[in-house]
């Protein structure tokens, strides 16, 4: 059979080869048989299926808690709650009354709630995936469907699926799974983020064509090119295997002339910590703590947060762990908080604006947990504030820092106020960078938001993707200005947006003067390798040439010429 290639969006710059296992959470239902339905029998079948589903979920919860972590296991609690939701139960009952068999009744009862969540923005839409998970589990049990155990797959498996939900990915064992590919999903979908943290080859958003790939086929998952190659040639298999054998540099690296550049990783949940360390990250440069608040019924309390932050510090006892305080709002809603419907959430109440306003209590609790974790002697904690636009906001956040410290002091609780910093993500913060840097120890440039705000091009809007390129002269100048302001005010400065993880840009970023780069763990080895070949004087010259360019094309041309001469 000859080689065939399907294209989608590459989630990780890694490839591997393996044998296809289809993971089908969506069971196909035959048409209902007219006239043979006995409501009492169907009711009983539904009750039995629900019991078994609950047992399965409890088992999977336990397994996930052991293998991945307590936080990840909590998604199963949410599933149990959906399973017991009285509204859904009423929906099933009325569909059975209308003469449907239990499996069809389940499909009908879940349809409206799923649609409602799908109509919502950002991560609220992911609740729809949770509901589908529960629905499909029930349907599978009712029709005796086959259940693929994602946690027990043989080595060298490539998982193909319509989509993978958080509960699915939490079960994947990176030691056994060679990669995965999905019909739906984009670069920022949950499955893609998870793949990047675990350095798992993955291609998402391939489309319906994926369904044509049979189980047991041999495929290459090329997460760099965004390709799934069916029945690959021997040559292609070999080169795919080779990309997983990257050289991990566990020690901190310096440029060829001896300047140390800290290479850290971005994480959002404890399950990512070990994988991150395995890629050789020096520490955590961005802990997106809002992820700790998603997929659950209420906010984690002070003690739970203390444990979570302590775990990160213990994982990196010799490195820095930069925790970002909650960045709620924008594309990151939290179901149990009463967030306002905003006309334009990215320009509304998000990040520090909420922490200084409606979420002041959450902010204080988070700071208490962090200050306690900073005092327990493990690692080096740093805290930074997101989406700051004015020096006044920073002053207000620092006032809260003092209030919280004083309260802990009065309560006789062990605490320490760690290093503090600000994310530079808004044009306001760039122009106020000197006044911000004066008040803190470090700045960290969030190029994902900074690019969207400088170029007025929304993060998820593909129609303006071209504008949203950090290699635009305006964005480069904003970055350069921030770095200068930080250094003039004795603050160190890092970058934690996606731009930091592109090894093609490492020399430019080091040349601009960044002290730290933080990225998806999977890119750490490549960026560390790039740093080691840099000469800082040559990098500074390259950066000043790139800064003089007046169009994006010029910037790209200068970067390419420079890289070609290496
Ligand atoms: C950024 O904006 O660049 C950033 C790192 O934060 P987030 O992607 O979480 O908004
Ligand atoms: Mg941001």
mmCIF file of N, CA, C and O in Angstrom, residues 323-409:
data_model
loop_
_atom_site.group_PDB
_atom_site.id
_atom_site.type_symbol
_atom_site.label_atom_id
_atom_site.label_comp_id
_atom_site.label_asym_id
_atom_site.label_seq_id
_atom_site.Cartn_x
_atom_site.Cartn_y
_atom_site.Cartn_z
ATOM 1 N N UNK A 323 4.837 32.062 39.533
ATOM 2 C CA UNK A 323 3.395 31.813 39.556
ATOM 3 C C UNK A 323 2.670 33.100 39.186
ATOM 4 O O UNK A 323 2.930 34.155 39.761
ATOM 5 N N UNK A 324 1.810 32.989 38.215
ATOM 6 C CA UNK A 324 1.007 34.158 37.846
ATOM 7 C C UNK A 324 -0.296 34.110 38.622
ATOM 8 O O UNK A 324 -0.949 33.061 38.666
ATOM 9 N N UNK A 325 -0.682 35.220 39.215
ATOM 10 C CA UNK A 325 -1.961 35.232 39.927
ATOM 11 C C UNK A 325 -3.074 35.106 38.886
ATOM 12 O O UNK A 325 -2.852 35.278 37.684
ATOM 13 N N UNK A 326 -4.261 34.799 39.386
ATOM 14 C CA UNK A 326 -5.391 34.463 38.503
ATOM 15 C C UNK A 326 -5.598 35.416 37.331
ATOM 16 O O UNK A 326 -5.681 36.625 37.523
ATOM 17 N N UNK A 327 -5.686 34.841 36.142
ATOM 18 C CA UNK A 327 -6.051 35.640 34.970
ATOM 19 C C UNK A 327 -7.406 35.154 34.483
ATOM 20 O O UNK A 327 -7.506 34.377 33.541
ATOM 21 N N UNK A 328 -8.437 35.594 35.185
ATOM 22 C CA UNK A 328 -9.803 35.194 34.834
ATOM 23 C C UNK A 328 -10.398 36.275 33.947
ATOM 24 O O UNK A 328 -10.019 37.424 34.023
ATOM 25 N N UNK A 329 -11.377 35.880 33.115
ATOM 26 C CA UNK A 329 -12.000 36.835 32.190
ATOM 27 C C UNK A 329 -11.408 36.627 30.817
ATOM 28 O O UNK A 329 -10.662 35.688 30.589
ATOM 29 N N UNK A 330 -11.697 37.495 29.887
ATOM 30 C CA UNK A 330 -11.217 37.303 28.520
ATOM 31 C C UNK A 330 -11.711 35.976 28.002
ATOM 32 O O UNK A 330 -12.902 35.679 28.033
ATOM 33 N N UNK A 331 -10.788 35.117 27.575
ATOM 34 C CA UNK A 331 -11.199 33.801 27.077
ATOM 35 C C UNK A 331 -11.174 32.766 28.189
ATOM 36 O O UNK A 331 -11.228 31.589 27.944
ATOM 37 N N UNK A 332 -11.037 33.214 29.443
ATOM 38 C CA UNK A 332 -10.842 32.245 30.514
ATOM 39 C C UNK A 332 -11.916 32.365 31.586
ATOM 40 O O UNK A 332 -11.653 32.780 32.702
ATOM 41 N N UNK A 333 -13.149 32.044 31.265
ATOM 42 C CA UNK A 333 -14.198 32.146 32.283
ATOM 43 C C UNK A 333 -14.124 31.008 33.289
ATOM 44 O O UNK A 333 -13.535 29.973 33.018
ATOM 45 N N UNK A 334 -14.692 31.223 34.464
ATOM 46 C CA UNK A 334 -14.744 30.182 35.497
ATOM 47 C C UNK A 334 -16.229 29.960 35.793
ATOM 48 O O UNK A 334 -16.912 30.889 36.222
ATOM 49 N N UNK A 335 -16.702 28.730 35.563
ATOM 50 C CA UNK A 335 -18.144 28.490 35.616
ATOM 51 C C UNK A 335 -18.816 28.945 36.909
ATOM 52 O O UNK A 335 -19.895 29.508 36.870
ATOM 53 N N UNK A 336 -18.195 28.718 38.083
ATOM 54 C CA UNK A 336 -18.912 28.997 39.333
ATOM 55 C C UNK A 336 -18.781 30.456 39.783
ATOM 56 O O UNK A 336 -19.324 30.852 40.798
ATOM 57 N N UNK A 337 -18.022 31.274 39.043
ATOM 58 C CA UNK A 337 -17.976 32.699 39.366
ATOM 59 C C UNK A 337 -19.016 33.388 38.502
ATOM 60 O O UNK A 337 -19.228 33.009 37.360
ATOM 61 N N UNK A 338 -19.612 34.385 39.078
ATOM 62 C CA UNK A 338 -20.674 35.052 38.344
ATOM 63 C C UNK A 338 -20.043 36.109 37.436
ATOM 64 O O UNK A 338 -20.038 37.285 37.745
ATOM 65 N N UNK A 339 -19.509 35.658 36.310
ATOM 66 C CA UNK A 339 -18.812 36.599 35.429
ATOM 67 C C UNK A 339 -19.820 37.330 34.549
ATOM 68 O O UNK A 339 -20.756 36.716 34.042
ATOM 69 N N UNK A 340 -19.609 38.623 34.368
ATOM 70 C CA UNK A 340 -20.575 39.368 33.545
ATOM 71 C C UNK A 340 -20.453 38.992 32.074
ATOM 72 O O UNK A 340 -19.386 38.604 31.618
ATOM 73 N N UNK A 341 -21.556 39.084 31.356
ATOM 74 C CA UNK A 341 -21.514 38.939 29.888
ATOM 75 C C UNK A 341 -20.875 40.216 29.376
ATOM 76 O O UNK A 341 -21.385 41.306 29.619
ATOM 77 N N UNK A 342 -19.768 40.119 28.683
ATOM 78 C CA UNK A 342 -19.143 41.347 28.193
ATOM 79 C C UNK A 342 -19.196 41.395 26.685
ATOM 80 O O UNK A 342 -19.000 40.382 26.016
ATOM 81 N N UNK A 343 -19.426 42.582 26.172
ATOM 82 C CA UNK A 343 -19.478 42.800 24.729
ATOM 83 C C UNK A 343 -18.148 42.381 24.108
ATOM 84 O O UNK A 343 -18.097 41.737 23.081
ATOM 85 N N UNK A 344 -17.064 42.757 24.783
ATOM 86 C CA UNK A 344 -15.735 42.444 24.263
ATOM 87 C C UNK A 344 -14.831 42.046 25.424
ATOM 88 O O UNK A 344 -14.105 42.865 25.975
ATOM 89 N N UNK A 345 -14.928 40.771 25.819
ATOM 90 C CA UNK A 345 -14.260 40.361 27.068
ATOM 91 C C UNK A 345 -12.755 40.619 27.101
ATOM 92 O O UNK A 345 -12.202 40.856 28.162
ATOM 93 N N UNK A 346 -12.094 40.611 25.938
ATOM 94 C CA UNK A 346 -10.646 40.854 25.953
ATOM 95 C C UNK A 346 -10.306 42.298 26.327
ATOM 96 O O UNK A 346 -9.194 42.600 26.723
ATOM 97 N N UNK A 347 -11.302 43.187 26.144
ATOM 98 C CA UNK A 347 -11.061 44.581 26.532
ATOM 99 C C UNK A 347 -11.849 44.917 27.789
ATOM 100 O O UNK A 347 -12.087 46.078 28.103
ATOM 101 N N UNK A 348 -12.266 43.879 28.490
ATOM 102 C CA UNK A 348 -13.091 44.115 29.665
ATOM 103 C C UNK A 348 -12.362 43.789 30.953
ATOM 104 O O UNK A 348 -11.159 43.999 31.076
ATOM 105 N N UNK A 349 -13.153 43.231 31.897
ATOM 106 C CA UNK A 349 -12.618 42.966 33.220
ATOM 107 C C UNK A 349 -11.872 41.631 33.206
ATOM 108 O O UNK A 349 -12.495 40.570 33.203
ATOM 109 N N UNK A 350 -10.573 41.661 33.125
ATOM 110 C CA UNK A 350 -9.796 40.412 33.174
ATOM 111 C C UNK A 350 -8.500 40.659 33.950
ATOM 112 O O UNK A 350 -8.124 41.799 34.205
ATOM 113 N N UNK A 351 -7.822 39.561 34.298
ATOM 114 C CA UNK A 351 -6.526 39.655 34.977
ATOM 115 C C UNK A 351 -6.602 40.468 36.256
ATOM 116 O O UNK A 351 -7.535 40.322 37.061
ATOM 117 N N UNK A 352 -5.636 41.360 36.429
ATOM 118 C CA UNK A 352 -5.531 42.120 37.682
ATOM 119 C C UNK A 352 -6.779 42.967 37.939
ATOM 120 O O UNK A 352 -7.117 43.258 39.077
ATOM 121 N N UNK A 353 -7.491 43.317 36.867
ATOM 122 C CA UNK A 353 -8.697 44.144 37.048
ATOM 123 C C UNK A 353 -9.717 43.416 37.931
ATOM 124 O O UNK A 353 -10.357 44.010 38.782
ATOM 125 N N UNK A 354 -9.860 42.108 37.708
ATOM 126 C CA UNK A 354 -10.795 41.357 38.540
ATOM 127 C C UNK A 354 -10.211 41.127 39.941
ATOM 128 O O UNK A 354 -10.935 41.153 40.928
ATOM 129 N N UNK A 355 -8.902 40.916 40.003
ATOM 130 C CA UNK A 355 -8.289 40.653 41.321
ATOM 131 C C UNK A 355 -8.387 41.877 42.229
ATOM 132 O O UNK A 355 -8.416 41.750 43.446
ATOM 133 N N UNK A 356 -8.420 43.047 41.627
ATOM 134 C CA UNK A 356 -8.547 44.262 42.441
ATOM 135 C C UNK A 356 -10.009 44.645 42.609
ATOM 136 O O UNK A 356 -10.331 45.605 43.296
ATOM 137 N N UNK A 357 -10.908 43.945 41.947
ATOM 138 C CA UNK A 357 -12.338 44.279 42.011
ATOM 139 C C UNK A 357 -13.137 43.104 42.550
ATOM 140 O O UNK A 357 -12.976 42.701 43.704
ATOM 141 N N UNK A 358 -13.953 42.476 41.682
ATOM 142 C CA UNK A 358 -14.889 41.456 42.188
ATOM 143 C C UNK A 358 -14.229 40.202 42.760
ATOM 144 O O UNK A 358 -14.846 39.497 43.544
ATOM 145 N N UNK A 359 -12.990 39.903 42.363
ATOM 146 C CA UNK A 359 -12.351 38.682 42.876
ATOM 147 C C UNK A 359 -11.303 38.984 43.954
ATOM 148 O O UNK A 359 -10.352 38.217 44.139
ATOM 149 N N UNK A 360 -11.489 40.104 44.657
ATOM 150 C CA UNK A 360 -10.499 40.497 45.665
ATOM 151 C C UNK A 360 -10.286 39.390 46.704
ATOM 152 O O UNK A 360 -9.157 39.134 47.134
ATOM 153 N N UNK A 361 -11.357 38.685 47.070
ATOM 154 C CA UNK A 361 -11.222 37.621 48.080
ATOM 155 C C UNK A 361 -10.360 36.476 47.558
ATOM 156 O O UNK A 361 -9.493 35.957 48.257
ATOM 157 N N UNK A 362 -10.636 36.083 46.293
ATOM 158 C CA UNK A 362 -9.841 35.002 45.695
ATOM 159 C C UNK A 362 -8.370 35.398 45.631
ATOM 160 O O UNK A 362 -7.478 34.588 45.861
ATOM 161 N N UNK A 363 -8.140 36.660 45.287
ATOM 162 C CA UNK A 363 -6.766 37.175 45.157
ATOM 163 C C UNK A 363 -6.048 37.076 46.507
ATOM 164 O O UNK A 363 -4.929 36.593 46.605
ATOM 165 N N UNK A 364 -6.731 37.496 47.566
ATOM 166 C CA UNK A 364 -6.096 37.445 48.891
ATOM 167 C C UNK A 364 -5.798 36.005 49.307
ATOM 168 O O UNK A 364 -4.731 35.702 49.833
ATOM 169 N N UNK A 365 -6.764 35.125 49.049
ATOM 170 C CA UNK A 365 -6.551 33.713 49.404
ATOM 171 C C UNK A 365 -5.352 33.163 48.641
ATOM 172 O O UNK A 365 -4.514 32.439 49.196
ATOM 173 N N UNK A 366 -5.271 33.500 47.365
ATOM 174 C CA UNK A 366 -4.163 32.998 46.558
ATOM 175 C C UNK A 366 -2.825 33.527 47.084
ATOM 176 O O UNK A 366 -1.852 32.775 47.210
ATOM 177 N N UNK A 367 -2.793 34.813 47.434
ATOM 178 C CA UNK A 367 -1.540 35.377 47.954
ATOM 179 C C UNK A 367 -1.155 34.723 49.281
ATOM 180 O O UNK A 367 0.020 34.426 49.530
ATOM 181 N N UNK A 368 -2.142 34.460 50.118
ATOM 182 C CA UNK A 368 -1.837 33.795 51.408
ATOM 183 C C UNK A 368 -1.180 32.437 51.149
ATOM 184 O O UNK A 368 -0.167 32.092 51.748
ATOM 185 N N UNK A 369 -1.802 31.669 50.228
ATOM 186 C CA UNK A 369 -1.253 30.336 49.928
ATOM 187 C C UNK A 369 0.169 30.468 49.378
ATOM 188 O O UNK A 369 1.068 29.692 49.744
ATOM 189 N N UNK A 370 0.373 31.439 48.519
ATOM 190 C CA UNK A 370 1.700 31.618 47.903
ATOM 191 C C UNK A 370 2.742 32.052 48.934
ATOM 192 O O UNK A 370 3.869 31.540 48.953
ATOM 193 N N UNK A 371 2.382 32.986 49.802
ATOM 194 C CA UNK A 371 3.352 33.461 50.802
ATOM 195 C C UNK A 371 3.728 32.336 51.768
ATOM 196 O O UNK A 371 4.853 32.248 52.224
ATOM 197 N N UNK A 372 2.750 31.481 52.071
ATOM 198 C CA UNK A 372 3.066 30.333 52.947
ATOM 199 C C UNK A 372 3.991 29.365 52.225
ATOM 200 O O UNK A 372 4.947 28.859 52.795
ATOM 201 N N UNK A 373 3.713 29.125 50.934
ATOM 202 C CA UNK A 373 4.567 28.199 50.168
ATOM 203 C C UNK A 373 5.989 28.767 50.048
ATOM 204 O O UNK A 373 6.973 28.020 50.084
ATOM 205 N N UNK A 374 6.083 30.087 49.927
ATOM 206 C CA UNK A 374 7.412 30.722 49.773
ATOM 207 C C UNK A 374 8.252 30.546 51.028
ATOM 208 O O UNK A 374 9.480 30.631 50.973
ATOM 209 N N UNK A 375 7.567 30.310 52.174
ATOM 210 C CA UNK A 375 8.302 30.248 53.442
ATOM 211 C C UNK A 375 8.808 28.859 53.771
ATOM 212 O O UNK A 375 9.574 28.680 54.705
ATOM 213 N N UNK A 376 8.394 27.845 52.986
ATOM 214 C CA UNK A 376 8.742 26.495 53.468
ATOM 215 C C UNK A 376 10.086 25.973 52.984
ATOM 216 O O UNK A 376 10.380 24.792 53.096
ATOM 217 N N UNK A 377 10.890 26.871 52.415
ATOM 218 C CA UNK A 377 12.298 26.539 52.206
ATOM 219 C C UNK A 377 12.647 25.842 50.914
ATOM 220 O O UNK A 377 13.796 25.740 50.552
ATOM 221 N N UNK A 378 11.625 25.344 50.182
ATOM 222 C CA UNK A 378 11.915 24.647 48.920
ATOM 223 C C UNK A 378 11.931 25.640 47.774
ATOM 224 O O UNK A 378 11.048 26.477 47.658
ATOM 225 N N UNK A 379 12.902 25.538 46.864
ATOM 226 C CA UNK A 379 12.898 26.300 45.614
ATOM 227 C C UNK A 379 12.819 27.805 45.790
ATOM 228 O O UNK A 379 12.925 28.329 46.898
ATOM 229 N N UNK A 380 12.651 28.478 44.655
ATOM 230 C CA UNK A 380 12.557 29.935 44.701
ATOM 231 C C UNK A 380 11.280 30.378 44.013
ATOM 232 O O UNK A 380 11.125 30.240 42.805
ATOM 233 N N UNK A 381 10.369 30.910 44.807
ATOM 234 C CA UNK A 381 9.081 31.325 44.264
ATOM 235 C C UNK A 381 9.133 32.778 43.788
ATOM 236 O O UNK A 381 9.813 33.615 44.390
ATOM 237 N N UNK A 382 8.432 33.058 42.701
ATOM 238 C CA UNK A 382 8.213 34.442 42.249
ATOM 239 C C UNK A 382 6.730 34.556 41.921
ATOM 240 O O UNK A 382 6.108 33.578 41.512
ATOM 241 N N UNK A 383 6.190 35.755 42.093
ATOM 242 C CA UNK A 383 4.766 35.965 41.786
ATOM 243 C C UNK A 383 4.653 37.098 40.782
ATOM 244 O O UNK A 383 5.350 38.111 40.909
ATOM 245 N N UNK A 384 3.803 36.926 39.762
ATOM 246 C CA UNK A 384 3.579 38.063 38.852
ATOM 247 C C UNK A 384 2.100 38.281 38.597
ATOM 248 O O UNK A 384 1.280 37.369 38.748
ATOM 249 N N UNK A 385 1.791 39.537 38.217
ATOM 250 C CA UNK A 385 0.399 39.946 38.038
ATOM 251 C C UNK A 385 0.097 40.100 36.546
ATOM 252 O O UNK A 385 0.871 40.703 35.817
ATOM 253 N N UNK A 386 -1.058 39.562 36.111
ATOM 254 C CA UNK A 386 -1.389 39.597 34.675
ATOM 255 C C UNK A 386 -2.211 40.809 34.223
ATOM 256 O O UNK A 386 -2.954 41.388 35.016
ATOM 257 N N UNK A 387 -2.075 41.141 32.963
ATOM 258 C CA UNK A 387 -2.883 42.159 32.276
ATOM 259 C C UNK A 387 -2.902 43.500 33.028
ATOM 260 O O UNK A 387 -3.945 44.130 33.183
ATOM 261 N N UNK A 388 -1.737 43.903 33.474
ATOM 262 C CA UNK A 388 -1.624 45.213 34.122
ATOM 263 C C UNK A 388 -1.544 46.275 33.023
ATOM 264 O O UNK A 388 -0.888 46.068 32.003
ATOM 265 N N UNK A 389 -2.255 47.391 33.216
ATOM 266 C CA UNK A 389 -2.196 48.457 32.203
ATOM 267 C C UNK A 389 -1.676 49.771 32.774
ATOM 268 O O UNK A 389 -1.290 50.660 32.017
ATOM 269 N N UNK A 390 -1.678 49.894 34.111
ATOM 270 C CA UNK A 390 -1.241 51.176 34.700
ATOM 271 C C UNK A 390 -0.378 50.932 35.941
ATOM 272 O O UNK A 390 -0.555 49.916 36.633
ATOM 273 N N UNK A 391 0.504 51.882 36.266
ATOM 274 C CA UNK A 391 1.276 51.752 37.513
ATOM 275 C C UNK A 391 0.372 51.775 38.745
ATOM 276 O O UNK A 391 0.677 51.164 39.763
ATOM 277 N N UNK A 392 -0.783 52.445 38.625
ATOM 278 C CA UNK A 392 -1.691 52.495 39.782
ATOM 279 C C UNK A 392 -2.220 51.096 40.118
ATOM 280 O O UNK A 392 -2.393 50.754 41.288
ATOM 281 N N UNK A 393 -2.512 50.320 39.085
ATOM 282 C CA UNK A 393 -2.991 48.949 39.352
ATOM 283 C C UNK A 393 -1.924 48.169 40.100
ATOM 284 O O UNK A 393 -2.220 47.427 41.041
ATOM 285 N N UNK A 394 -0.694 48.330 39.655
ATOM 286 C CA UNK A 394 0.385 47.610 40.333
ATOM 287 C C UNK A 394 0.490 48.072 41.779
ATOM 288 O O UNK A 394 0.626 47.248 42.698
ATOM 289 N N UNK A 395 0.417 49.394 42.001
ATOM 290 C CA UNK A 395 0.504 49.891 43.386
ATOM 291 C C UNK A 395 -0.602 49.274 44.232
ATOM 292 O O UNK A 395 -0.376 48.882 45.381
ATOM 293 N N UNK A 396 -1.798 49.192 43.663
ATOM 294 C CA UNK A 396 -2.916 48.622 44.425
ATOM 295 C C UNK A 396 -2.653 47.145 44.735
ATOM 296 O O UNK A 396 -2.929 46.671 45.842
ATOM 297 N N UNK A 397 -2.106 46.408 43.745
ATOM 298 C CA UNK A 397 -1.803 44.988 43.986
ATOM 299 C C UNK A 397 -0.740 44.878 45.084
ATOM 300 O O UNK A 397 -0.831 43.997 45.959
ATOM 301 N N UNK A 398 0.227 45.776 45.066
ATOM 302 C CA UNK A 398 1.284 45.723 46.091
ATOM 303 C C UNK A 398 0.736 46.076 47.471
ATOM 304 O O UNK A 398 1.214 45.577 48.490
ATOM 305 N N UNK A 399 -0.299 46.913 47.483
ATOM 306 C CA UNK A 399 -0.949 47.206 48.775
ATOM 307 C C UNK A 399 -1.609 45.944 49.330
ATOM 308 O O UNK A 399 -1.525 45.653 50.525
ATOM 309 N N UNK A 400 -2.249 45.192 48.433
ATOM 310 C CA UNK A 400 -2.857 43.927 48.880
ATOM 311 C C UNK A 400 -1.767 42.986 49.401
ATOM 312 O O UNK A 400 -1.964 42.289 50.399
ATOM 313 N N UNK A 401 -0.629 42.983 48.721
ATOM 314 C CA UNK A 401 0.493 42.143 49.176
ATOM 315 C C UNK A 401 0.828 42.515 50.636
ATOM 316 O O UNK A 401 0.962 41.644 51.506
ATOM 317 N N UNK A 402 0.918 43.818 50.923
ATOM 318 C CA UNK A 402 1.263 44.247 52.292
ATOM 319 C C UNK A 402 0.181 43.841 53.280
ATOM 320 O O UNK A 402 0.466 43.358 54.383
ATOM 321 N N UNK A 403 -1.090 44.025 52.876
ATOM 322 C CA UNK A 403 -2.196 43.694 53.785
ATOM 323 C C UNK A 403 -2.176 42.202 54.132
ATOM 324 O O UNK A 403 -2.333 41.806 55.287
ATOM 325 N N UNK A 404 -1.962 41.375 53.084
ATOM 326 C CA UNK A 404 -1.974 39.923 53.305
ATOM 327 C C UNK A 404 -0.789 39.528 54.192
ATOM 328 O O UNK A 404 -0.939 38.720 55.134
ATOM 329 N N UNK A 405 0.376 40.127 53.931
ATOM 330 C CA UNK A 405 1.558 39.791 54.732
ATOM 331 C C UNK A 405 1.322 40.161 56.197
ATOM 332 O O UNK A 405 1.645 39.399 57.116
ATOM 333 N N UNK A 406 0.721 41.324 56.383
ATOM 334 C CA UNK A 406 0.468 41.782 57.755
ATOM 335 C C UNK A 406 -0.501 40.851 58.484
ATOM 336 O O UNK A 406 -0.294 40.509 59.650
ATOM 337 N N UNK A 407 -1.529 40.421 57.751
ATOM 338 C CA UNK A 407 -2.506 39.513 58.364
ATOM 339 C C UNK A 407 -1.828 38.208 58.786
ATOM 340 O O UNK A 407 -2.057 37.699 59.891
ATOM 341 N N UNK A 408 -0.967 37.666 57.925
ATOM 342 C CA UNK A 408 -0.280 36.411 58.261
ATOM 343 C C UNK A 408 0.631 36.621 59.472
ATOM 344 O O UNK A 408 0.726 35.775 60.364
ATOM 345 N N UNK A 409 1.275 37.764 59.492
ATOM 346 C CA UNK A 409 2.161 38.123 60.616
ATOM 347 C C UNK A 409 1.353 38.109 61.914
ATOM 348 O O UNK A 409 1.732 37.474 62.905
#
